Amino acid sequence: MTSEPYTPVIVGFLCNWCSYRAADLAGTARLTYAPTMRPIRVMCTARVEPQFVIKALREGADGVLIAGCHPGECHYVEGNIKALRRYTLLKQMLRQFGIEEERVQIVWAAASESKVLADAVDQMTLTLQALGPLRWRQTVLNGHGAEQAVRESADVRRAALAAQEVEGER
Amino acid sequence: MTNKETSPAGNGKPKLAIYWAASCGGCEIAILNIGDKILAVDEAFEIVFWPCAADFKYEDVRNYPDHSIDLCLFNGAIRSSENEEMAHLLRQKSKVLVAFGSCAQEGCIPGLSNLTSASDTFRAIYMDNPSIDNPAATLPQTVTTVPEGELHIPVFYNTVRSLDQVVPVEYVIPGCPPEPPQIWAVLEAIVTGAPLPAPGSTVIGASHLAVCHECPLEKHEKTIERFYRPYEITPEPGLCLLEQGLMCMGIATRGGCGALCPRVGMRCEGCYGLLDGVEDQGANMISAIASVVNVGKPGDDEAELERRIGVAMDSIVDPAGTFYRFNMAHSLLHRVKTGNNGDVQNRGSETA
Ligand code: SF4
Ligand code: SF4
Ligand code: SF4
Ligand code: FES
C-alpha cells in the first residue's frame, strides 16, 4: 500500500449519552489526541444506519468510528447490541468490496472514559495512516474503466502466454 | 435534419421502441407475456424499433428525427460501449425513455460483475474455464486486423452501470423481469392518456410498500439465531421464511410482484429493487437483519457478545452478492476496489 504521509479523515458517530460526553471531557481535561475525527452526535449507536457508514466511506472518509455505551449500559437498553450486530455484518460485507476491516471500528466509551475514546482515535489514525487513503470517489467511482478494461485484457493475454512459455520450457 | 425516407412513417400513432442492452432476454419475454394484449399494443402504437422482434437496424434509428419516438422501453444494463452508444442514441430520439426491468434500473445480475473486474471476467471465461482450451490465449480484442482491413467490436467495460447512470430517464419499471400485469397497466395508462406521475427516474408499475406487505405468509416476532441456505432446511409451509432463517429480502424490497417467490416457498431475492426513501438496498437489509437476529443480551460479557454475534453473522454466505443481487450497480459503493493490475483486493473471507 502507499505510505505517503497523509492525515486520515475519520467520521465519528458518538452516542449522546456516553461517548459524546467522553469527547467533551477529553476537551475539558485537555487530553491531546489526533485531530482526525469529525464527531457527529447521535442519540444512540443504534441510530447509525449502515447506509451512513457506507456514505461516509464513499464521500471521502478514510475510516468510520462508532462509539457508544458499554453493552448493558445503553440508554435504550439494547441499542448498542443492535449496533454491534449491524456493524459485524457490515464489516463482513465491506471486506467483499475491498474495504479493509480496520476502516470501520466500534468502541465502547462511557462518559467518564475520555482516555479510552482518545486512545481509540489515536490508534485508528495510525492504522489508517498505514493503510493509506481510501478516496473511493476518485479511485473507484471514477469512470467506468473502458480504457482500463482494454489495457487489462491485453495484460491477461500476455500473462497467459508467458505462463505457457514457462510451462513449455519445463 | 428530417429525412422523409427514413423517418418513422407518419400514421398518427404514437411511436414505440423496445431495446435490449446487457440483458438476458427475459424482459422481452415478459412483454410478450402480456398475452393477447400485445395486439392492443400493436394497434395503439407504431413499433419503430424492436431488434428482438422485428428487423430494424441501428442506422434506421440514427435517421429518425430527434424526439420522434414517443415511448422507448429500454431493458438491459450498460456493460459495453455499444450499450452506452445505444443509450445515448435512444435518449436523443425518444420523448419518454423508460428503464425497463432490473438490469436497466439497477444493473441486476450483470451488475454483480462489479464484484470483480473485466480482466478477471475474461480470465474466468476464456482461460480458466474447464470446458475451454485456449492455447493461443485468444481474448476479445476491440480492434483486429484482417487482410480485408480492421475489425472493431465494442469495448467490454470494467464496470456495469444502470441506464440512468448514463442518461437521464423519465420512468423506471422495476422487476427481473417486470410482471406482465404491471407492464400492461403502464402501457394501458399511456395508451388511454391517463396522467403519469412527474418524470425523473420515477418508479411506475410497482408498489410503494415492501414485498412483505403483499406476502400472505404468517408473520410473528422474528427471533433468528442463524441463517440457512435454501438447501439446508425445508421451510414450514405458511410461515414467514425469514423467521425460519432463510434470507428473505422481502423486508428490504419494493413490492409490486405480489410476493411471487415467498408464496411458493422461495425467499425473495430482491428483484423489485430498493424501497422509497432508501439509498442502498444492501445497507437497508443489514439494518433489517440486525433487528431480527436475536443473539446477544445486554448482560453478556463483551468478548462473548462479539463472538456470538460473529457466529450468527458468519452463517450468512456472500452478503454482498445476496444483498445486492439486483442492486449492485446502483449501490452507493457501486463496485469493488481493484488494484492497479485489475485484481480484486481483499477478496474477503471464504464467503466471497
Ligand atoms: S431484468 Fe431480469 S429478465 Fe430483464 S433482462 Fe435483466 S436479467 Fe433479464
Ligand atoms: S417470507 Fe419474506 S416477504 Fe414474506 S413476510 Fe417473511 S420476510 Fe416478508
Ligand atoms: S418476491 Fe422478490 S424476488 Fe420474487 S418476484 Fe417479487 S421482488 Fe422479485
Ligand atoms: S444510548 Fe449510548 S449506545 Fe445506546
XYZ file of C-alpha atoms and ligand atoms in Angstrom:
550
model
C 0.000 0.000 0.000
C 1.056 3.571 -0.466
C 2.544 5.049 2.652
C 2.741 8.701 1.650
C 2.130 10.681 4.840
C -1.406 11.938 4.932
C -3.899 12.975 7.573
C -6.749 10.496 7.576
C -10.330 11.660 7.910
C -12.359 9.703 10.458
C -16.087 10.229 10.688
C -17.058 9.559 14.301
C -20.621 8.701 15.257
C -20.761 9.361 19.001
C -23.610 8.390 21.295
C -25.094 11.375 23.089
C -25.249 9.611 26.453
C -21.676 8.427 26.764
C -19.052 8.785 24.043
C -20.037 12.300 23.041
C -19.627 13.261 26.695
C -16.349 11.383 26.763
C -15.190 13.534 23.847
C -16.358 16.617 25.715
C -14.472 15.538 28.789
C -11.346 14.888 26.718
C -11.573 18.547 25.742
C -12.074 19.953 29.231
C -9.374 17.645 30.570
C -7.067 18.946 27.822
C -6.189 15.482 26.558
C -4.049 15.597 23.436
C -5.059 13.227 20.642
C -5.030 13.126 16.872
C -7.245 15.827 15.317
C -8.545 13.411 12.698
C -12.096 12.735 13.860
C -15.149 14.679 12.708
C -17.611 13.957 15.507
C -21.304 13.558 14.764
C -23.628 13.275 17.733
C -26.330 10.613 17.560
C -28.841 9.696 20.244
C -27.631 6.092 20.376
C -25.312 3.850 18.332
C -28.491 2.172 17.117
C -29.175 5.373 15.157
C -26.129 4.690 12.991
C -27.585 3.078 9.923
C -25.179 1.058 7.761
C -26.103 3.483 4.997
C -24.472 6.335 6.984
C -21.231 4.407 7.257
C -21.187 3.461 3.592
C -21.981 7.015 2.584
C -19.165 8.407 4.708
C -16.692 5.997 3.072
C -17.981 6.824 -0.379
C -17.868 10.563 0.153
C -14.283 10.813 1.329
C -13.834 9.383 4.822
C -10.845 7.079 5.265
C -12.479 5.413 8.245
C -15.588 5.443 10.420
C -15.582 5.139 14.208
C -18.783 4.267 16.032
C -18.590 4.979 19.759
C -21.233 4.181 22.350
C -22.130 2.936 25.785
C -20.830 -0.370 27.070
C -23.158 -3.318 26.474
C -25.665 -3.348 29.303
C -25.452 0.429 29.750
C -27.277 1.655 26.648
C -29.834 4.340 27.464
C -32.276 2.431 25.243
C -31.395 -0.944 26.808
C -30.042 -2.813 23.794
C -29.494 -0.234 21.066
C -25.780 -0.847 21.159
C -26.259 -4.594 20.783
C -28.248 -3.958 17.652
C -25.444 -1.629 16.546
C -22.895 -4.378 17.140
C -24.909 -6.816 15.029
C -25.153 -4.321 12.174
C -21.510 -3.451 12.411
C -20.400 -7.111 12.426
C -22.357 -7.908 9.277
C -21.468 -4.625 7.587
C -17.766 -5.319 8.057
C -18.112 -8.763 6.521
C -19.764 -7.197 3.527
C -17.336 -4.283 3.177
C -14.491 -6.775 3.006
C -16.003 -8.095 -0.202
C -15.807 -4.581 -1.643
C -12.085 -4.449 -0.914
C -12.508 -2.166 2.114
C -10.138 -3.207 4.887
C -11.786 -4.253 8.168
C -9.869 -1.665 10.166
C -11.567 1.168 8.342
C -14.747 0.686 10.335
C -14.398 0.303 14.097
C -16.622 0.281 17.110
C -15.570 1.289 20.620
C -17.409 1.394 23.936
C -16.517 4.553 25.872
C -18.556 5.639 28.899
C -18.972 9.344 29.717
C -16.013 9.163 32.076
C -13.749 7.257 29.663
C -12.298 10.169 27.725
C -8.948 8.404 27.599
C -10.486 5.293 26.011
C -12.016 7.395 23.262
C -8.862 9.474 22.691
C -6.761 6.310 22.504
C -9.170 4.741 20.039
C -8.874 7.797 17.765
C -5.077 7.781 18.053
C -4.880 4.070 17.314
C -7.247 4.273 14.391
C -5.335 7.225 12.954
C -2.110 5.191 12.966
C -3.859 2.229 11.376
C -5.384 4.381 8.644
C -2.044 6.031 8.001
C -0.543 2.604 7.430
C -3.395 1.582 5.148
C -3.238 4.736 3.046
C -6.127 6.903 1.899
C -9.379 5.346 0.694
C -10.518 8.041 -1.804
C -13.457 5.956 -3.007
C -14.796 8.622 -5.326
C -11.519 9.245 -7.106
C -10.226 5.694 -7.283
C -13.301 3.513 -7.581
C -16.200 5.620 -8.823
C -14.075 7.481 -11.297
C -15.204 6.407 -14.758
C -16.394 3.018 -15.900
C -12.949 1.752 -16.729
C -13.180 1.420 -20.503
C -9.502 2.080 -21.080
C -8.535 0.101 -18.055
C -10.531 -2.880 -19.285
C -8.858 -2.816 -22.695
C -5.413 -2.473 -21.163
C -6.038 -5.223 -18.679
C -7.411 -7.712 -21.160
C -4.150 -7.293 -23.080
C -2.315 -7.931 -19.788
C -4.302 -11.106 -19.162
C -3.351 -12.378 -22.595
C 0.331 -11.564 -22.158
C 0.378 -13.203 -18.741
C -1.300 -16.337 -20.072
C 1.145 -16.633 -22.962
C 4.115 -16.049 -20.671
C 2.829 -18.733 -18.288
C 2.579 -21.163 -21.206
C 6.155 -20.458 -22.258
C 7.378 -21.242 -18.772
C 5.305 -24.396 -18.829
C 6.748 -25.325 -22.241
C 10.370 -24.859 -21.132
C 9.958 -27.227 -18.232
C -32.324 17.095 -40.363
C -35.555 15.211 -41.028
C -35.205 12.593 -43.657
C -38.635 11.744 -45.071
C -37.492 8.409 -46.450
C -36.199 7.008 -43.200
C -38.177 8.789 -40.505
C -40.913 6.705 -38.889
C -43.984 6.555 -41.085
C -46.481 9.199 -40.175
C -49.687 7.282 -39.495
C -50.529 9.366 -36.442
C -49.988 6.610 -33.889
C -47.521 7.188 -31.057
C -44.201 5.549 -31.812
C -42.798 2.790 -29.642
C -39.233 1.473 -29.438
C -38.049 -1.512 -27.387
C -34.356 -2.166 -26.963
C -32.110 -4.595 -25.117
C -28.624 -3.736 -23.927
C -26.793 -6.083 -21.480
C -29.845 -8.228 -20.842
C -30.910 -11.860 -20.763
C -33.959 -11.528 -22.996
C -36.341 -12.192 -20.120
C -37.671 -8.656 -20.222
C -38.609 -9.120 -23.869
C -40.437 -12.332 -22.982
C -42.208 -10.508 -20.161
C -43.547 -8.001 -22.684
C -44.845 -10.834 -24.855
C -46.332 -12.406 -21.730
C -48.962 -9.697 -21.580
C -50.641 -12.210 -23.915
C -53.179 -11.124 -26.471
C -52.940 -7.575 -25.136
C -49.846 -7.353 -27.301
C -52.321 -6.903 -30.167
C -53.710 -3.851 -28.409
C -50.155 -2.542 -28.114
C -49.643 -3.072 -31.831
C -52.924 -1.325 -32.516
C -52.173 1.658 -30.310
C -48.510 2.145 -31.195
C -46.427 2.119 -34.269
C -43.389 -0.006 -33.497
C -40.370 1.776 -34.914
C -37.542 -0.237 -33.340
C -37.534 -3.639 -31.641
C -34.450 -5.663 -32.603
C -35.629 -8.752 -30.728
C -38.893 -9.000 -32.662
C -38.561 -7.111 -35.927
C -35.843 -6.275 -38.400
C -34.690 -2.763 -37.650
C -31.134 -1.513 -37.949
C -29.311 0.952 -35.737
C -28.959 3.062 -38.850
C -32.769 3.407 -39.034
C -32.806 4.892 -35.539
C -29.941 7.251 -36.348
C -32.006 8.607 -39.206
C -35.141 9.255 -37.143
C -35.654 12.879 -36.113
C -34.779 13.719 -32.519
C -37.594 13.113 -30.005
C -39.639 11.335 -32.645
C -40.026 8.137 -30.596
C -42.848 8.716 -28.118
C -42.001 5.844 -25.780
C -38.838 3.772 -25.518
C -38.717 0.757 -23.214
C -35.033 0.095 -22.616
C -34.072 -3.152 -20.904
C -30.573 -4.307 -20.057
C -27.633 -2.761 -18.256
C -24.749 -0.745 -19.687
C -21.848 -3.164 -19.944
C -20.173 -2.273 -23.236
C -19.503 0.726 -25.448
C -22.301 -0.480 -27.743
C -24.796 -0.420 -24.859
C -23.658 3.073 -23.972
C -23.873 4.345 -27.524
C -27.424 2.990 -27.868
C -28.436 4.556 -24.559
C -27.340 7.966 -25.837
C -28.918 7.441 -29.248
C -32.269 6.325 -27.856
C -32.237 9.144 -25.323
C -31.751 11.607 -28.145
C -34.518 10.105 -30.265
C -37.099 9.480 -27.512
C -39.561 11.714 -25.731
C -40.056 9.284 -22.860
C -37.281 6.853 -22.004
C -38.124 4.090 -19.531
C -35.572 1.966 -17.672
C -37.454 -1.301 -18.097
C -36.586 -4.080 -15.687
C -33.931 -4.519 -13.051
C -30.926 -4.566 -15.426
C -31.736 -1.108 -16.776
C -32.886 0.161 -13.397
C -30.060 -1.042 -11.169
C -27.647 -3.346 -13.005
C -29.265 -6.591 -11.869
C -27.368 -9.868 -12.452
C -24.911 -8.333 -14.967
C -24.142 -5.743 -12.268
C -22.869 -8.489 -9.983
C -19.718 -8.488 -12.069
C -18.920 -5.178 -10.364
C -17.751 -7.549 -7.618
C -14.865 -8.435 -9.901
C -13.009 -6.820 -12.795
C -13.237 -7.098 -16.567
C -9.878 -8.851 -16.728
C -10.905 -11.400 -14.077
C -14.098 -11.974 -16.008
C -12.162 -12.609 -19.215
C -9.793 -14.881 -17.346
C -12.696 -16.894 -15.965
C -14.492 -17.179 -19.299
C -11.669 -17.581 -21.813
C -8.801 -19.105 -19.807
C -9.714 -20.864 -16.588
C -12.987 -22.256 -17.811
C -12.764 -26.085 -17.578
C -14.584 -26.520 -20.876
C -12.219 -24.241 -22.779
C -8.893 -24.972 -24.421
C -7.320 -21.700 -25.471
C -3.603 -22.294 -26.124
C -3.209 -19.075 -28.115
C -4.766 -17.124 -25.224
C -7.247 -15.578 -27.602
C -9.312 -12.865 -25.957
C -11.822 -10.448 -27.434
C -9.879 -7.543 -28.889
C -11.563 -4.278 -29.691
C -9.541 -3.934 -32.893
C -8.404 -6.829 -35.042
C -6.546 -6.527 -38.308
C -7.540 -8.949 -41.047
C -6.455 -8.968 -44.711
C -9.612 -7.031 -45.602
C -8.936 -4.286 -43.073
C -9.667 -3.517 -39.434
C -12.494 -5.091 -37.481
C -13.938 -3.346 -34.440
C -16.023 -4.822 -31.661
C -17.454 -2.929 -28.670
C -15.327 -2.334 -25.585
C -16.212 -4.507 -22.610
C -16.203 -2.089 -19.680
C -14.722 -2.765 -16.293
C -17.884 -1.576 -14.559
C -21.556 -2.229 -15.246
C -23.857 0.769 -14.956
C -27.589 1.241 -14.865
C -29.289 3.171 -17.660
C -29.843 6.266 -15.505
C -26.149 6.353 -14.633
C -25.542 7.056 -18.323
C -28.513 9.161 -19.477
C -31.490 10.650 -17.641
C -34.670 8.561 -17.766
C -38.256 9.641 -17.199
C -39.531 6.420 -15.610
C -38.400 3.141 -14.127
C -40.394 -0.083 -14.275
C -38.777 -2.430 -11.752
C -38.562 -6.211 -11.699
C -36.496 -9.076 -13.053
C -38.462 -9.130 -15.171
C -41.363 -6.746 -14.572
C -44.582 -8.672 -14.041
C -46.778 -8.719 -17.181
C -49.900 -7.313 -15.433
C -47.782 -4.390 -14.226
C -46.385 -3.874 -17.745
C -49.866 -3.855 -19.181
C -51.117 -1.456 -16.506
C -48.423 1.029 -17.505
C -48.951 0.616 -21.259
C -52.710 0.886 -20.835
C -52.322 4.096 -18.872
C -50.138 5.511 -21.636
C -52.483 4.342 -24.397
C -55.539 5.840 -22.716
C -53.689 9.042 -21.934
C -54.089 8.631 -18.170
C -51.884 11.086 -16.280
C -48.468 9.719 -15.324
C -46.575 10.848 -12.241
C -43.959 13.582 -12.628
C -40.950 12.258 -14.567
C -37.407 11.919 -13.189
C -36.373 8.290 -12.650
C -39.883 7.852 -11.216
C -40.886 4.293 -10.356
C -44.102 3.170 -12.052
C -45.713 -0.256 -12.335
C -44.886 -1.242 -8.764
C -45.983 -0.727 -5.179
C -44.696 1.781 -2.642
C -44.717 -0.818 0.113
C -42.403 -3.735 0.774
C -42.866 -7.264 -0.586
C -43.725 -8.355 2.987
C -46.871 -6.266 2.688
C -48.066 -8.441 -0.212
C -46.849 -11.682 1.307
C -49.558 -13.950 2.678
C -47.205 -15.951 4.912
C -47.905 -15.737 8.615
C -45.598 -13.363 10.472
C -44.593 -13.334 14.120
C -41.943 -11.517 16.034
C -38.715 -12.591 14.393
C -36.009 -14.096 16.549
C -33.388 -15.828 14.449
C -30.268 -17.478 15.801
C -28.642 -18.206 12.476
C -29.368 -18.309 8.736
C -29.751 -21.274 6.431
C -29.213 -21.681 2.724
C -32.307 -22.904 0.880
C -30.993 -26.474 0.516
C -30.295 -26.805 4.231
C -33.856 -26.717 5.511
C -37.366 -27.386 4.294
C -39.409 -24.405 5.369
C -42.601 -24.923 7.282
C -45.415 -24.024 4.859
C -47.458 -20.913 5.601
C -44.840 -19.310 7.845
C -42.649 -16.295 7.084
C -39.396 -17.580 5.578
C -37.197 -15.014 7.268
C -38.444 -16.186 10.669
C -37.267 -19.639 9.707
C -33.770 -18.389 8.958
C -33.991 -18.110 5.169
C -32.533 -14.844 3.888
C -35.772 -13.416 2.515
C -35.177 -9.937 1.090
C -38.878 -9.068 1.065
C -38.346 -6.854 4.052
C -35.991 -4.539 2.090
C -37.578 -4.880 -1.358
C -40.276 -2.929 -3.154
C -43.495 -4.796 -3.722
C -45.384 -4.989 -6.970
C -44.846 -8.610 -7.911
C -47.460 -9.855 -5.453
C -44.778 -11.629 -3.391
C -44.471 -14.295 -6.080
C -41.471 -16.071 -4.586
C -42.386 -16.410 -0.883
C -45.835 -17.573 -1.977
C -44.206 -20.697 -3.365
C -41.713 -21.139 -0.554
C -38.765 -19.389 -2.189
C -37.125 -16.477 -0.426
C -37.497 -13.087 -2.132
C -34.160 -12.251 -3.741
C -34.932 -8.555 -4.037
C -35.604 -8.098 -7.756
C -38.048 -5.201 -7.431
C -35.241 -3.114 -6.017
C -34.998 -0.759 -3.108
C -37.812 0.922 -1.252
C -38.762 4.603 -1.460
C -36.510 6.765 0.702
C -33.725 4.148 0.795
C -30.452 4.852 -0.976
C -28.816 1.479 -0.619
C -30.670 -1.825 -0.621
C -27.833 -3.812 0.957
C -27.400 -1.353 3.828
C -31.149 -1.428 4.353
C -31.088 -5.221 4.518
C -28.235 -5.207 7.045
C -30.299 -2.888 9.257
C -33.284 -5.172 8.995
C -31.262 -8.280 9.781
C -29.735 -6.725 12.890
C -33.253 -6.325 14.212
C -34.343 -9.904 13.598
C -31.219 -11.741 14.731
C -31.802 -12.445 18.369
C -28.273 -13.087 19.532
C -26.666 -11.211 22.425
C -28.220 -9.767 25.578
C -27.334 -6.571 27.432
C -25.855 -8.539 30.358
C -23.433 -10.611 28.249
C -19.704 -10.389 28.669
C -18.312 -8.084 25.931
C -15.989 -10.611 24.312
C -18.611 -13.354 24.441
C -21.140 -10.988 22.907
C -18.858 -10.256 19.983
C -18.157 -13.933 19.495
C -21.798 -14.990 19.474
C -22.841 -12.232 17.085
C -19.884 -13.102 14.850
C -21.014 -16.725 14.686
C -24.589 -15.749 13.798
C -23.457 -13.387 11.041
C -20.949 -15.926 9.704
C -23.897 -18.102 8.728
C -24.663 -15.544 6.013
C -22.815 -16.678 2.925
C -21.766 -13.985 0.434
C -23.517 -10.950 1.960
C -22.597 -8.584 -0.905
C -23.833 -10.976 -3.585
C -27.005 -11.660 -1.602
C -27.991 -8.170 -0.510
C -27.067 -6.589 -3.842
C -28.151 -9.482 -6.060
C -30.009 -6.954 -8.196
C -28.838 -3.591 -6.949
C -25.050 -3.739 -7.158
C -24.574 -1.171 -9.924
C -26.890 1.225 -8.123
C -25.423 0.649 -4.680
C -23.615 3.528 -3.008
C -20.256 1.799 -3.343
C -21.051 0.791 -6.956
C -18.215 -1.699 -7.391
C -15.295 -3.324 -5.588
C -11.917 -1.738 -5.320
C -9.357 -3.250 -7.677
C -5.594 -2.909 -7.631
C -3.552 -1.481 -10.486
C -3.360 -4.873 -12.122
C -7.123 -5.264 -12.041
C -7.032 -7.923 -9.361
C -9.662 -7.551 -6.732
C -8.053 -6.707 -3.427
C -9.118 -8.347 -0.223
C -11.317 -10.835 -1.920
C -12.510 -11.349 1.585
C -13.292 -14.389 3.596
C -14.342 -17.774 2.325
C -17.753 -16.212 1.940
C -16.653 -14.102 -1.012
S -34.132 -7.525 -15.650
Fe -34.031 -9.754 -15.411
S -35.378 -10.517 -17.043
Fe -34.873 -8.384 -17.561
S -33.069 -8.532 -18.889
Fe -32.343 -8.243 -16.777
S -31.931 -10.321 -16.049
Fe -33.260 -10.499 -17.841
S -41.499 -14.524 3.857
Fe -40.263 -12.795 3.185
S -41.708 -11.468 2.123
Fe -42.932 -12.882 3.370
S -43.253 -11.791 5.287
Fe -41.424 -13.061 5.568
S -39.720 -11.690 5.054
Fe -41.568 -10.751 4.237
S -40.736 -11.931 -4.417
Fe -38.870 -10.706 -4.580
S -37.524 -11.830 -5.991
Fe -39.608 -12.668 -6.199
S -40.508 -11.528 -7.920
Fe -41.052 -10.436 -6.037
S -39.465 -8.884 -5.724
Fe -38.700 -10.370 -7.220
S -27.537 5.142 24.326
Fe -25.365 5.024 24.116
S -25.253 3.321 22.760
Fe -27.407 3.374 23.093
